[in-house]
PDB file of C-alpha atoms in Angstrom:
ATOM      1  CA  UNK A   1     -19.595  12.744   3.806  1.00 52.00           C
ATOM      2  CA  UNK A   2     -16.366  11.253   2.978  1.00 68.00           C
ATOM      3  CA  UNK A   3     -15.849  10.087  -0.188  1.00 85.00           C
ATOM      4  CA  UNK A   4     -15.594   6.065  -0.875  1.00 92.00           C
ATOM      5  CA  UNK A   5     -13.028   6.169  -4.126  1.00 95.00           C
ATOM      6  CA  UNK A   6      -9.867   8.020  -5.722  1.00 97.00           C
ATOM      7  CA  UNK A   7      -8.320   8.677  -8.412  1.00 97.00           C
ATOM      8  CA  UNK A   8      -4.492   7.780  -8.385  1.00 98.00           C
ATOM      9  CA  UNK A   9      -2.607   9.725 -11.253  1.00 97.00           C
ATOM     10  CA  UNK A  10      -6.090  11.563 -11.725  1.00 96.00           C
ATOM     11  CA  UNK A  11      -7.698   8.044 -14.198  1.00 96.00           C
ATOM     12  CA  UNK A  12      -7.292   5.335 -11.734  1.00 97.00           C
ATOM     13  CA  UNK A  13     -10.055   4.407 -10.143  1.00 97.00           C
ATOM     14  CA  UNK A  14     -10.132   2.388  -6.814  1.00 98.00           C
ATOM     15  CA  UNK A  15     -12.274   2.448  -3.771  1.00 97.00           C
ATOM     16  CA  UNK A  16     -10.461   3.973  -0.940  1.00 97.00           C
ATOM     17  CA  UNK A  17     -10.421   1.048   1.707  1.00 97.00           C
ATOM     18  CA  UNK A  18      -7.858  -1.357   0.262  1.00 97.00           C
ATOM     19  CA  UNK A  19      -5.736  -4.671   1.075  1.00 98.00           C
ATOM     20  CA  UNK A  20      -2.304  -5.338   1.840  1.00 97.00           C
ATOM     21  CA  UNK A  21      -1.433  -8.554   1.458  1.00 97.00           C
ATOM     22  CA  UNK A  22       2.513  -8.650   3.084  1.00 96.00           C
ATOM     23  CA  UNK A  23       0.784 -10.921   5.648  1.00 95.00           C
ATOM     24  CA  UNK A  24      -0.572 -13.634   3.445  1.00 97.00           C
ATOM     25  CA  UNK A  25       1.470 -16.927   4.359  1.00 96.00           C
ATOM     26  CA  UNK A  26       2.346 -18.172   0.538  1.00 96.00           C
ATOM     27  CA  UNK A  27       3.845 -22.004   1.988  1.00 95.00           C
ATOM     28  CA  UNK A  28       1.863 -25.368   0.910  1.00 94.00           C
ATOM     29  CA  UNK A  29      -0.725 -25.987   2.999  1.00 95.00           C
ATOM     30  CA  UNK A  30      -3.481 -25.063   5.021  1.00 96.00           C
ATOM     31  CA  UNK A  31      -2.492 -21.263   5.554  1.00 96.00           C
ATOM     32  CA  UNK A  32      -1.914 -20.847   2.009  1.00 97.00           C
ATOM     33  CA  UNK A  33      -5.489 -21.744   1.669  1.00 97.00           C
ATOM     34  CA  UNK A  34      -6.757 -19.471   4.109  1.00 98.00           C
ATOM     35  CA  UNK A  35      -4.507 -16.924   2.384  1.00 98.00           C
ATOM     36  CA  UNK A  36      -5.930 -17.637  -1.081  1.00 98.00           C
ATOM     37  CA  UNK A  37      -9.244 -17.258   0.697  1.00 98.00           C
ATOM     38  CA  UNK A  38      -8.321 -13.842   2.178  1.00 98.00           C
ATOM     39  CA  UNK A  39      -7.785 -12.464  -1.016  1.00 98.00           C
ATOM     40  CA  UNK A  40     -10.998 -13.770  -2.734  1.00 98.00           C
ATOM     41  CA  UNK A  41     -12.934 -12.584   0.083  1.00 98.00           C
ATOM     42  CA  UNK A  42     -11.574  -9.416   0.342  1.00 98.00           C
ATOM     43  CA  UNK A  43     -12.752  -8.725  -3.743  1.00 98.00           C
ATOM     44  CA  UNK A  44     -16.195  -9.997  -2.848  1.00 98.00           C
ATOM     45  CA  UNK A  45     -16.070  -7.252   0.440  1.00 97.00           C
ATOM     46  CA  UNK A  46     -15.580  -4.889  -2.853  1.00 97.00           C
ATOM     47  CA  UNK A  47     -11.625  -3.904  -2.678  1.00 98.00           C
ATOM     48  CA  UNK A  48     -10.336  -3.260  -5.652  1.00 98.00           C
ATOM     49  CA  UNK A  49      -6.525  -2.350  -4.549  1.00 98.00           C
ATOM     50  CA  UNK A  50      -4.509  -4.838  -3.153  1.00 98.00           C
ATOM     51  CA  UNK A  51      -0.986  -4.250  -2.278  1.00 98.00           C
ATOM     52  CA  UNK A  52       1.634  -6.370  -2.602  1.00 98.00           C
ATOM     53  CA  UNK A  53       6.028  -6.668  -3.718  1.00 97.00           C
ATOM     54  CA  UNK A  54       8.603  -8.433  -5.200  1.00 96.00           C
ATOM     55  CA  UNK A  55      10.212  -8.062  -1.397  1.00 94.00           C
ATOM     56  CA  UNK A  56       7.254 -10.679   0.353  1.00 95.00           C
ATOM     57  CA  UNK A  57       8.668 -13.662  -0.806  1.00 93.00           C
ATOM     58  CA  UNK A  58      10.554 -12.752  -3.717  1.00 93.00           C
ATOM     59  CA  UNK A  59       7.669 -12.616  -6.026  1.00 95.00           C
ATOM     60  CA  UNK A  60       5.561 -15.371  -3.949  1.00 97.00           C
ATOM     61  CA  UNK A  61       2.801 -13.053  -2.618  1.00 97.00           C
ATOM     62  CA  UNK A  62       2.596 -11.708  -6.391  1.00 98.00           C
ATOM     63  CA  UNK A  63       2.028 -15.791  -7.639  1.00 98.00           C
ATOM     64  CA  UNK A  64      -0.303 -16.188  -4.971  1.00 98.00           C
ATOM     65  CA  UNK A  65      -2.681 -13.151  -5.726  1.00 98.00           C
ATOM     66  CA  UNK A  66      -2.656 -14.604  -9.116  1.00 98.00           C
ATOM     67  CA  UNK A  67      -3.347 -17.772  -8.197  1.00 98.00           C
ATOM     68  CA  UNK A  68      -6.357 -16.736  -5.836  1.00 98.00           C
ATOM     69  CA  UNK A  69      -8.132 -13.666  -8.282  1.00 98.00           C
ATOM     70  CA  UNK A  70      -6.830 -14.195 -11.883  1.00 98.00           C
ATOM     71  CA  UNK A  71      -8.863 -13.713 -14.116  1.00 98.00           C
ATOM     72  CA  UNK A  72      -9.633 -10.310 -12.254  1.00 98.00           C
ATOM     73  CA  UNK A  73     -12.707  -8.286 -11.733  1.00 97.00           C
ATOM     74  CA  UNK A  74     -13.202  -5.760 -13.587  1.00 96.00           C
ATOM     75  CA  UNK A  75     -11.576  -2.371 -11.835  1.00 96.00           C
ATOM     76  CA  UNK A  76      -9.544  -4.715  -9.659  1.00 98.00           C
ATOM     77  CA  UNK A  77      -5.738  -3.348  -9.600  1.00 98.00           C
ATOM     78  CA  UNK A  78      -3.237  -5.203  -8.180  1.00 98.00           C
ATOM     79  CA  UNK A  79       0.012  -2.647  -7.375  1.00 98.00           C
ATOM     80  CA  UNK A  80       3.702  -3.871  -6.339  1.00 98.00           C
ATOM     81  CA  UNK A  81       6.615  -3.074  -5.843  1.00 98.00           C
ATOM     82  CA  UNK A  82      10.697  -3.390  -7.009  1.00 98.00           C
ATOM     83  CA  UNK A  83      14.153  -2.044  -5.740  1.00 97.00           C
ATOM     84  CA  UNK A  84      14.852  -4.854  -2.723  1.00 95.00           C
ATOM     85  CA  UNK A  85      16.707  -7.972  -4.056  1.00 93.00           C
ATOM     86  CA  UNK A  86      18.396 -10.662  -2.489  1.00 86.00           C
ATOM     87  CA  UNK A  87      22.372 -10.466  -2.333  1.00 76.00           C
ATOM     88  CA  UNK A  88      23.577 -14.007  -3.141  1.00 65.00           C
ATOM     89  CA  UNK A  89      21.727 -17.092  -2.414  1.00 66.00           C
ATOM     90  CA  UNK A  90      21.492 -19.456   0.086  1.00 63.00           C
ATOM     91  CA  UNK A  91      20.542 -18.829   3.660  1.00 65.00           C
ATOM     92  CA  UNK A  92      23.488 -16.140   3.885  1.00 63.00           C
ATOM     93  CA  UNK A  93      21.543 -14.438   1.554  1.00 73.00           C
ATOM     94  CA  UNK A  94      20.266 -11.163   2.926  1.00 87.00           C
ATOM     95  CA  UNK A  95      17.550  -8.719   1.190  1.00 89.00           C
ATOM     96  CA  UNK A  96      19.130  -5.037   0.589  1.00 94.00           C
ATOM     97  CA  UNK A  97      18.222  -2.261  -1.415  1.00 96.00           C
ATOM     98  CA  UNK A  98      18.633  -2.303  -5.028  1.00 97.00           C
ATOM     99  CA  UNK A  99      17.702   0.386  -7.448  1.00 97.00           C
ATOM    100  CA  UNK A 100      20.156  -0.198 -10.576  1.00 97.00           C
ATOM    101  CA  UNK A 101      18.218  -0.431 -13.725  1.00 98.00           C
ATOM    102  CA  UNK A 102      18.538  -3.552 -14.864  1.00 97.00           C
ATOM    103  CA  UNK A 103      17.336  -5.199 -11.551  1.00 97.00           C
ATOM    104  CA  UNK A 104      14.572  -2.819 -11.452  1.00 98.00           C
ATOM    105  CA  UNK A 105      13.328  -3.908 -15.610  1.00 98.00           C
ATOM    106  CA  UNK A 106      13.971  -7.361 -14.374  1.00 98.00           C
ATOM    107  CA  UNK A 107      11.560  -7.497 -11.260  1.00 97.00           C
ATOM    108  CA  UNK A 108       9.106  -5.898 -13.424  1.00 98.00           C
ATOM    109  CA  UNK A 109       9.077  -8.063 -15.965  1.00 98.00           C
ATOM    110  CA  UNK A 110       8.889 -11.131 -13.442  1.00 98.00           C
ATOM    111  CA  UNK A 111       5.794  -8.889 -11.576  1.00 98.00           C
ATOM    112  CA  UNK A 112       4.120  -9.017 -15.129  1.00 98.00           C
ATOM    113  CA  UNK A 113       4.816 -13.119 -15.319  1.00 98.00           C
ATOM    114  CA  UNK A 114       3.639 -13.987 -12.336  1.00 98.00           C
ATOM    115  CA  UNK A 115       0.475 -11.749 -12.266  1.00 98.00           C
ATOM    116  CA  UNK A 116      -0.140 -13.035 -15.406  1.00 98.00           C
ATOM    117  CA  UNK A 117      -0.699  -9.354 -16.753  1.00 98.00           C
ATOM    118  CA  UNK A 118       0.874  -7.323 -19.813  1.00 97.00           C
ATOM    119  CA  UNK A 119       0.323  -3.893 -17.625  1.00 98.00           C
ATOM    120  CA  UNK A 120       0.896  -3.420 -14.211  1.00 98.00           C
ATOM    121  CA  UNK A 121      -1.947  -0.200 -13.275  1.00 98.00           C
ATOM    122  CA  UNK A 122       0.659   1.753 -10.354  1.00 98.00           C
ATOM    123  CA  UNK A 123       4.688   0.360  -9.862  1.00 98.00           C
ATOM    124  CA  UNK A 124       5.981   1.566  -6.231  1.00 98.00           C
ATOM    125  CA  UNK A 125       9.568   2.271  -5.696  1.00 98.00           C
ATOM    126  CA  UNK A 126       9.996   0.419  -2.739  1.00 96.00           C
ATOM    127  CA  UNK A 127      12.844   2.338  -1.445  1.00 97.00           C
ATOM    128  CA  UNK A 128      14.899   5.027  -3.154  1.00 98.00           C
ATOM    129  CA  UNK A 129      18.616   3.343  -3.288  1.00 98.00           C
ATOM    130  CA  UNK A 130      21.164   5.566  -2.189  1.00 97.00           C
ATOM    131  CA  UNK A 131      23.704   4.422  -4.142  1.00 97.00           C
ATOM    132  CA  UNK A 132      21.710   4.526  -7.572  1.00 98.00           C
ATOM    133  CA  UNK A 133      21.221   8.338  -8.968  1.00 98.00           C
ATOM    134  CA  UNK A 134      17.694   8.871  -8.255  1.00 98.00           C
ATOM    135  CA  UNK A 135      17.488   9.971 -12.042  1.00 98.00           C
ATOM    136  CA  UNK A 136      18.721   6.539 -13.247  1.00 98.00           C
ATOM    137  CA  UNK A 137      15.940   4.436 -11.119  1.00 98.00           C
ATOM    138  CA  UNK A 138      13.096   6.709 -11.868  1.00 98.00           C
ATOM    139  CA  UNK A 139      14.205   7.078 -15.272  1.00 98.00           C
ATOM    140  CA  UNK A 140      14.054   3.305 -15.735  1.00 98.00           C
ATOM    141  CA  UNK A 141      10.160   3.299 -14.465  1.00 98.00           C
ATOM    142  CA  UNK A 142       9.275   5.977 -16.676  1.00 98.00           C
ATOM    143  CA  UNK A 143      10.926   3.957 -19.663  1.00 98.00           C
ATOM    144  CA  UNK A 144       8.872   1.116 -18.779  1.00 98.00           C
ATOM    145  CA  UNK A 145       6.079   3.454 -18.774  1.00 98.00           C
ATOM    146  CA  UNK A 146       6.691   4.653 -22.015  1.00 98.00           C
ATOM    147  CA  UNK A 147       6.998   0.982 -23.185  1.00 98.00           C
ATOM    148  CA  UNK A 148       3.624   0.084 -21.823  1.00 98.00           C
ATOM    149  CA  UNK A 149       4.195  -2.018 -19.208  1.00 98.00           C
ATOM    150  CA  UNK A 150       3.231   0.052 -16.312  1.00 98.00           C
ATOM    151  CA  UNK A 151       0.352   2.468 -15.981  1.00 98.00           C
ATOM    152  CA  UNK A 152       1.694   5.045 -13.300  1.00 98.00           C
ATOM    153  CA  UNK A 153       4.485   4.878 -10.634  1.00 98.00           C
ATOM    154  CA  UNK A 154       5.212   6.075  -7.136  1.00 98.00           C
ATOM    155  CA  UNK A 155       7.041   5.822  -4.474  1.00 98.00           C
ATOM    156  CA  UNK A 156       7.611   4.430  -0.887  1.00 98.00           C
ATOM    157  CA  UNK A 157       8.939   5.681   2.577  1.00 97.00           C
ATOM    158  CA  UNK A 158      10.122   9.315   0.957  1.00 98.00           C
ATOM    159  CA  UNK A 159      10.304  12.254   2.522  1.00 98.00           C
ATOM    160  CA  UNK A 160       8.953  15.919   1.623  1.00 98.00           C
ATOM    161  CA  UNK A 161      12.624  16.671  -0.375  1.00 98.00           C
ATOM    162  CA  UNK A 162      12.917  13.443  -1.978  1.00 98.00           C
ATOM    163  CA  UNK A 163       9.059  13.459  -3.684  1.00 98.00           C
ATOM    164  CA  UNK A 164      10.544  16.718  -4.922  1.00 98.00           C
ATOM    165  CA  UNK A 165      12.704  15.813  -6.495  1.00 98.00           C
ATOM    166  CA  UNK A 166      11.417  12.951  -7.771  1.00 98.00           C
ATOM    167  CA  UNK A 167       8.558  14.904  -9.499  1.00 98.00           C
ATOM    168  CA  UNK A 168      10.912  16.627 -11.044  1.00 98.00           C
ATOM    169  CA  UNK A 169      12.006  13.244 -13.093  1.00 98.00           C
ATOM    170  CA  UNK A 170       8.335  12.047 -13.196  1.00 98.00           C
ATOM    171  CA  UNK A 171       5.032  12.287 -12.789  1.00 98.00           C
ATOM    172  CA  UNK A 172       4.107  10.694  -8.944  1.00 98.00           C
ATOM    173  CA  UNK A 173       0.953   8.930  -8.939  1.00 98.00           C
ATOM    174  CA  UNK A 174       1.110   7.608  -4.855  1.00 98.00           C
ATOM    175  CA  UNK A 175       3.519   7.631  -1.781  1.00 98.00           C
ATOM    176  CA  UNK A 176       3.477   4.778   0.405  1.00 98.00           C
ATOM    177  CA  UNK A 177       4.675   5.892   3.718  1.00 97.00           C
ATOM    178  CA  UNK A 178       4.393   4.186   7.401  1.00 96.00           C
ATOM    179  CA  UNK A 179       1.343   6.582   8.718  1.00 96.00           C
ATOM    180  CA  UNK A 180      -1.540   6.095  11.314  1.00 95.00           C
ATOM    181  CA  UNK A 181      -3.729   7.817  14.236  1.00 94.00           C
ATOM    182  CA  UNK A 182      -0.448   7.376  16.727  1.00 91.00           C
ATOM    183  CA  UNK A 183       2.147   7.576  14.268  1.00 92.00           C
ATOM    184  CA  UNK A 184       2.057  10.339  12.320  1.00 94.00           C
ATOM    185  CA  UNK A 185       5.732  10.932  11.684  1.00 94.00           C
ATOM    186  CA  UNK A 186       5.409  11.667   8.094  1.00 97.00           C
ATOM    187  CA  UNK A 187       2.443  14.061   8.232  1.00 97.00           C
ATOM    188  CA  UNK A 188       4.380  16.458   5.895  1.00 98.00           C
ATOM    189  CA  UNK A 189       4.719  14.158   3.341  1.00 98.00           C
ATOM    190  CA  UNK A 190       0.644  13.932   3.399  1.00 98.00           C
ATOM    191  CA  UNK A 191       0.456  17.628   3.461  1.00 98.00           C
ATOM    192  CA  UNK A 192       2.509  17.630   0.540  1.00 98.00           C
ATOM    193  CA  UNK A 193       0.959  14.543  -1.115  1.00 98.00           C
ATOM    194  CA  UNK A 194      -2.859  16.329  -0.188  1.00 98.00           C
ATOM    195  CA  UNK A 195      -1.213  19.726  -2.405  1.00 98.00           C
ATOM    196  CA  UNK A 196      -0.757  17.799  -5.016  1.00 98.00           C
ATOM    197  CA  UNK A 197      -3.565  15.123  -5.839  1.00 98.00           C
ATOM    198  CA  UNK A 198      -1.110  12.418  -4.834  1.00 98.00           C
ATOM    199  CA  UNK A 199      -2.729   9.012  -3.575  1.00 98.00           C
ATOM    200  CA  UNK A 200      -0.833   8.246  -0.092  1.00 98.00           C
ATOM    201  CA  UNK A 201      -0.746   4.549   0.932  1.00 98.00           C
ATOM    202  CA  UNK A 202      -0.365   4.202   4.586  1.00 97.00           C
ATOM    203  CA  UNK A 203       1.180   0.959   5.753  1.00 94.00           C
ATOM    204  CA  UNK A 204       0.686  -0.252   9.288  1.00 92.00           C
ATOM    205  CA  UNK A 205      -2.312   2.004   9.570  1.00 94.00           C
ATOM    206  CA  UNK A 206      -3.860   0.238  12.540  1.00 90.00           C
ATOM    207  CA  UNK A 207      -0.582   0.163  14.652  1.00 77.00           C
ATOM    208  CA  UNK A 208      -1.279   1.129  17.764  1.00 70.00           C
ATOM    209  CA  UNK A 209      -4.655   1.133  17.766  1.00 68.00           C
ATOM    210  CA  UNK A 210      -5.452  -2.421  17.003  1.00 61.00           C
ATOM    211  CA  UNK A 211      -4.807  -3.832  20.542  1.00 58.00           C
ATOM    212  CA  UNK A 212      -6.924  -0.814  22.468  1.00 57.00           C
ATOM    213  CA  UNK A 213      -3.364   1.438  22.851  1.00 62.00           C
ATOM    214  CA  UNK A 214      -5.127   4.498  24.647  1.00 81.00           C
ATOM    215  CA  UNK A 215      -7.836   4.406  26.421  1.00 86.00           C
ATOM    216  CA  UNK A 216      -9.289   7.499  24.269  1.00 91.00           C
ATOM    217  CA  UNK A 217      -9.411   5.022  21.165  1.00 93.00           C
ATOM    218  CA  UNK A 218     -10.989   2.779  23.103  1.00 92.00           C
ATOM    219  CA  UNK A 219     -13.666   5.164  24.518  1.00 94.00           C
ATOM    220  CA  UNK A 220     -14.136   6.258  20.654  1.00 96.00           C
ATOM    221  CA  UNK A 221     -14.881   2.646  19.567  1.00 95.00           C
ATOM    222  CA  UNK A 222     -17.166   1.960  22.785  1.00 95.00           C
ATOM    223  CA  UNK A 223     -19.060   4.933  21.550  1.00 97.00           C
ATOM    224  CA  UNK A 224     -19.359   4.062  18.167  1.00 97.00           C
ATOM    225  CA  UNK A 225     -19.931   0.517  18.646  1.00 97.00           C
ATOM    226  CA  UNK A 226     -16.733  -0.274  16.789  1.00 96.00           C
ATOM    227  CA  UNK A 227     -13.384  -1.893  17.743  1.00 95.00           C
ATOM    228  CA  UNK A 228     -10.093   0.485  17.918  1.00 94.00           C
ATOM    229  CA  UNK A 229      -8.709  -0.426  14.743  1.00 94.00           C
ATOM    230  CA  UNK A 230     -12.073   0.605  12.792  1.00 96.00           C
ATOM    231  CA  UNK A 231     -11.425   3.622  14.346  1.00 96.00           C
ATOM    232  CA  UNK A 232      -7.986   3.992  13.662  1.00 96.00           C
ATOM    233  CA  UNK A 233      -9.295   3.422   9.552  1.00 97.00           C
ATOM    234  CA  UNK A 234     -12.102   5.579  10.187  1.00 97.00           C
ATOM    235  CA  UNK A 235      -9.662   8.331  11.065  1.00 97.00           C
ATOM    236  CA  UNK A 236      -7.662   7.976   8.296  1.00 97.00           C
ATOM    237  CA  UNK A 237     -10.122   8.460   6.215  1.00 97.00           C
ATOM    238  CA  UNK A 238     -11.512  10.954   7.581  1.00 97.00           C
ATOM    239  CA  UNK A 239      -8.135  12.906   7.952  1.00 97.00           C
ATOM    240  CA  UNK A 240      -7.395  13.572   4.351  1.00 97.00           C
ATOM    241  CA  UNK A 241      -8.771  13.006   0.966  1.00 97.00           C
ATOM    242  CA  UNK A 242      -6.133  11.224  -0.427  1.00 98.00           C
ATOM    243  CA  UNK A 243      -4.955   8.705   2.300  1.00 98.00           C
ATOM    244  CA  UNK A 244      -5.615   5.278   0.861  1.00 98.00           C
ATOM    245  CA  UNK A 245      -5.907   2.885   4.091  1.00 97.00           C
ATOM    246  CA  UNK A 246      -4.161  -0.788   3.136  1.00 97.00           C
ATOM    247  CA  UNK A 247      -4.626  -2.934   6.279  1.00 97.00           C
ATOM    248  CA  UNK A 248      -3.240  -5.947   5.973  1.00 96.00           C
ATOM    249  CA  UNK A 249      -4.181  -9.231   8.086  1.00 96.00           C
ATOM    250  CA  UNK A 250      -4.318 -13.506   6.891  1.00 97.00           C
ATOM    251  CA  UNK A 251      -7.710 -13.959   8.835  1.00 97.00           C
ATOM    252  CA  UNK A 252     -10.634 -13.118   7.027  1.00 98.00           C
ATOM    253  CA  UNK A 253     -12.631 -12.221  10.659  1.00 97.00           C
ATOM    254  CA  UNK A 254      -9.830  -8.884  11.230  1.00 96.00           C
ATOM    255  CA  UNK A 255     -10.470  -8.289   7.134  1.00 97.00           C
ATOM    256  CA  UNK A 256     -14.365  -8.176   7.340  1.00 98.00           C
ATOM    257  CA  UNK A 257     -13.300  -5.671  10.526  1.00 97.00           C
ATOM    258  CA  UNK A 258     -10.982  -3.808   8.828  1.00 97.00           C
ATOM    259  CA  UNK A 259     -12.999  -3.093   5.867  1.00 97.00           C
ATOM    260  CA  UNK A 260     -16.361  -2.383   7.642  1.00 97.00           C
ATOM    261  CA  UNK A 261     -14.414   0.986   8.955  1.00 97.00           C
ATOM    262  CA  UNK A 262     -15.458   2.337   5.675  1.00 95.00           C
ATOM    263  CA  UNK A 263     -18.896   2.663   7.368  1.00 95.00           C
ATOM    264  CA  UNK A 264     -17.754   4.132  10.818  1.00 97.00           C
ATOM    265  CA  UNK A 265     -18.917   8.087  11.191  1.00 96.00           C
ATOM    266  CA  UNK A 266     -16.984  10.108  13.108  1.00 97.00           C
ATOM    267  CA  UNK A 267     -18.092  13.212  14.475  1.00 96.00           C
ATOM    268  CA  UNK A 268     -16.578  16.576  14.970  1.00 96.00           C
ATOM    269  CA  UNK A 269     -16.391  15.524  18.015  1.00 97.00           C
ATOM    270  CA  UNK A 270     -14.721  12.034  18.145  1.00 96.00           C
ATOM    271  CA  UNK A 271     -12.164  13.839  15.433  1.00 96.00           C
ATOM    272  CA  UNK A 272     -11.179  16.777  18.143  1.00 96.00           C
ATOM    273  CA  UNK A 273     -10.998  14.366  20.678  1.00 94.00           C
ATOM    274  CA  UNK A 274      -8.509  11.568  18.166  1.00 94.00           C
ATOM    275  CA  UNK A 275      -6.700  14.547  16.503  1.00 93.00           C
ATOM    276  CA  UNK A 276      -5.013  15.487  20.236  1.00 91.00           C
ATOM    277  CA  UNK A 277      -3.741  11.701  20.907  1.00 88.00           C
ATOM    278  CA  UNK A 278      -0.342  11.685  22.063  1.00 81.00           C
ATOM    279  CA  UNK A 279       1.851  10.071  19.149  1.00 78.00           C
ATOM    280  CA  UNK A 280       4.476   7.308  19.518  1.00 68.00           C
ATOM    281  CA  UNK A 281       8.072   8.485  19.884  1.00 51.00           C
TER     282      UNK A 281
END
């Protein structure tokens, strides 16, 4: 049977299935209604981690979470992410990385203002900037750490080398890495995330599949009575303890879909048959 929940950093505990809410339109008006909907429905469906980053929006999809859950359920964790600003202003204004410290303590402190929280559970590294010393950005997390302002931190789109040596600054609580059935690029990085008890956040974890992309995914779903992207989440799942599935979508018909892959089975042989899928380039 495979387990429903994980631990990230070994205390944190969240149900497996959770929501990523990039997609969320945050603009006046009738989407942002259906967005603050989304998120409130997706609670009731029982998530209780929802994804989101100073990057969608500048800190709008962080005020709009707030605005839709706060005061949160109990267990709900709400986990961004820093190191992307804006260079400039205006519409030349173009979003880069940007790991120097002080941007890094800044975004945090406006992720703790707008979620309205004094502790923020897991901080992601959105990327690792090149042109920061490693040492100096993860440094800066762990001091905020050690000043109580957030629980646990990891890391996004890293490969094998660099979670080396970033566990070698500090302790890694999750990787969030692009990862699905057809795109499994970074399977190392699970392998190596798996080794260690390290919660690993796919993002676009339906790609592919969503839209029918083989016709063995489809077969699958036909089979199981399900659509392709439950099986897509079903396989994740199903492929390793610690993969943490965080579909994202602003209707609340493909989130009711999404989440009800939790209750998919797969069989030995529906695994065999998914685990020899020819991956994108």
């Amino acid at each position: 049977m495979t387990s429903t929940e994980f631990r990230i950093g070994g205390d944190l505990d969240v149900r497996r299935m959770g929501f990523g809410a990039m997609r969320l339109p945050t603009e006046a008006g009738p989407a942002r209604e259906t967005s603050l909907a989304v998120a409130r429905r997706a609670v009731e469906l029982g998530v209780t981690l929802i994804d989101t980053a100073h990057l969608y929006g500048g800190g709008a999809n962080e005020e709009l979470l707030a605005e839709a859950l706060y005061p949160y359920a109990d267990g709900l964790q709400i986990t961004t992410k820093v190191g992307v600003a804006r260079s400039g202003s205006g519409p030349e204004a173009e979003w880069k990385l940007d790991g120097r410290p002080h941007v890094l303590r800044e975004q945090v402190e406006h992720a703790l203002r707008r979620l309205r929280v004094e502790r923020i559970e897991l901080l992601q590294l959105h990327r690792i900037d090149p042109e920061v010393p490693l040492a100096d950005q993860l440094g800066t997390l762990r001091e905020l750490r050690t000043e109580g302002k957030i629980g646990r931190i990891g890391l996004s789109e890293v490969t094998v080398a660099e979670l080396d040596q970033a566990r070698a600054i500090v302790d890694v609580a999750s990787v969030q890495n692009r990862y699905s059935l057809v795109d499994r690029e970074h399977e190392p990085v699970l392998a190596a995330c798996e080794t260690a008890g390290i919660a690993f956040l796919p993002w676009r974890p339906v790609a592919g599949a969503a839209a029918g992309s083989t016709a063995e995914i489809a077969a699958v779903a036909g089979e199981l009575d399900a659509t392709p992207a439950q099986v897509a989440l079903a396989w994740l799942l199903d492929h390793s303890p610690v993969i943490l599935p965080i579909p994202g979508t602003a209707r609340i018909d493909h989130l009711e879909e999404n989440l009800a892959a939790a209750h998919v089975r797969l069989t030995p042989a529906h695994r065999a048959r998914l685990d020899r899928l020819p991956l994108s380039a």
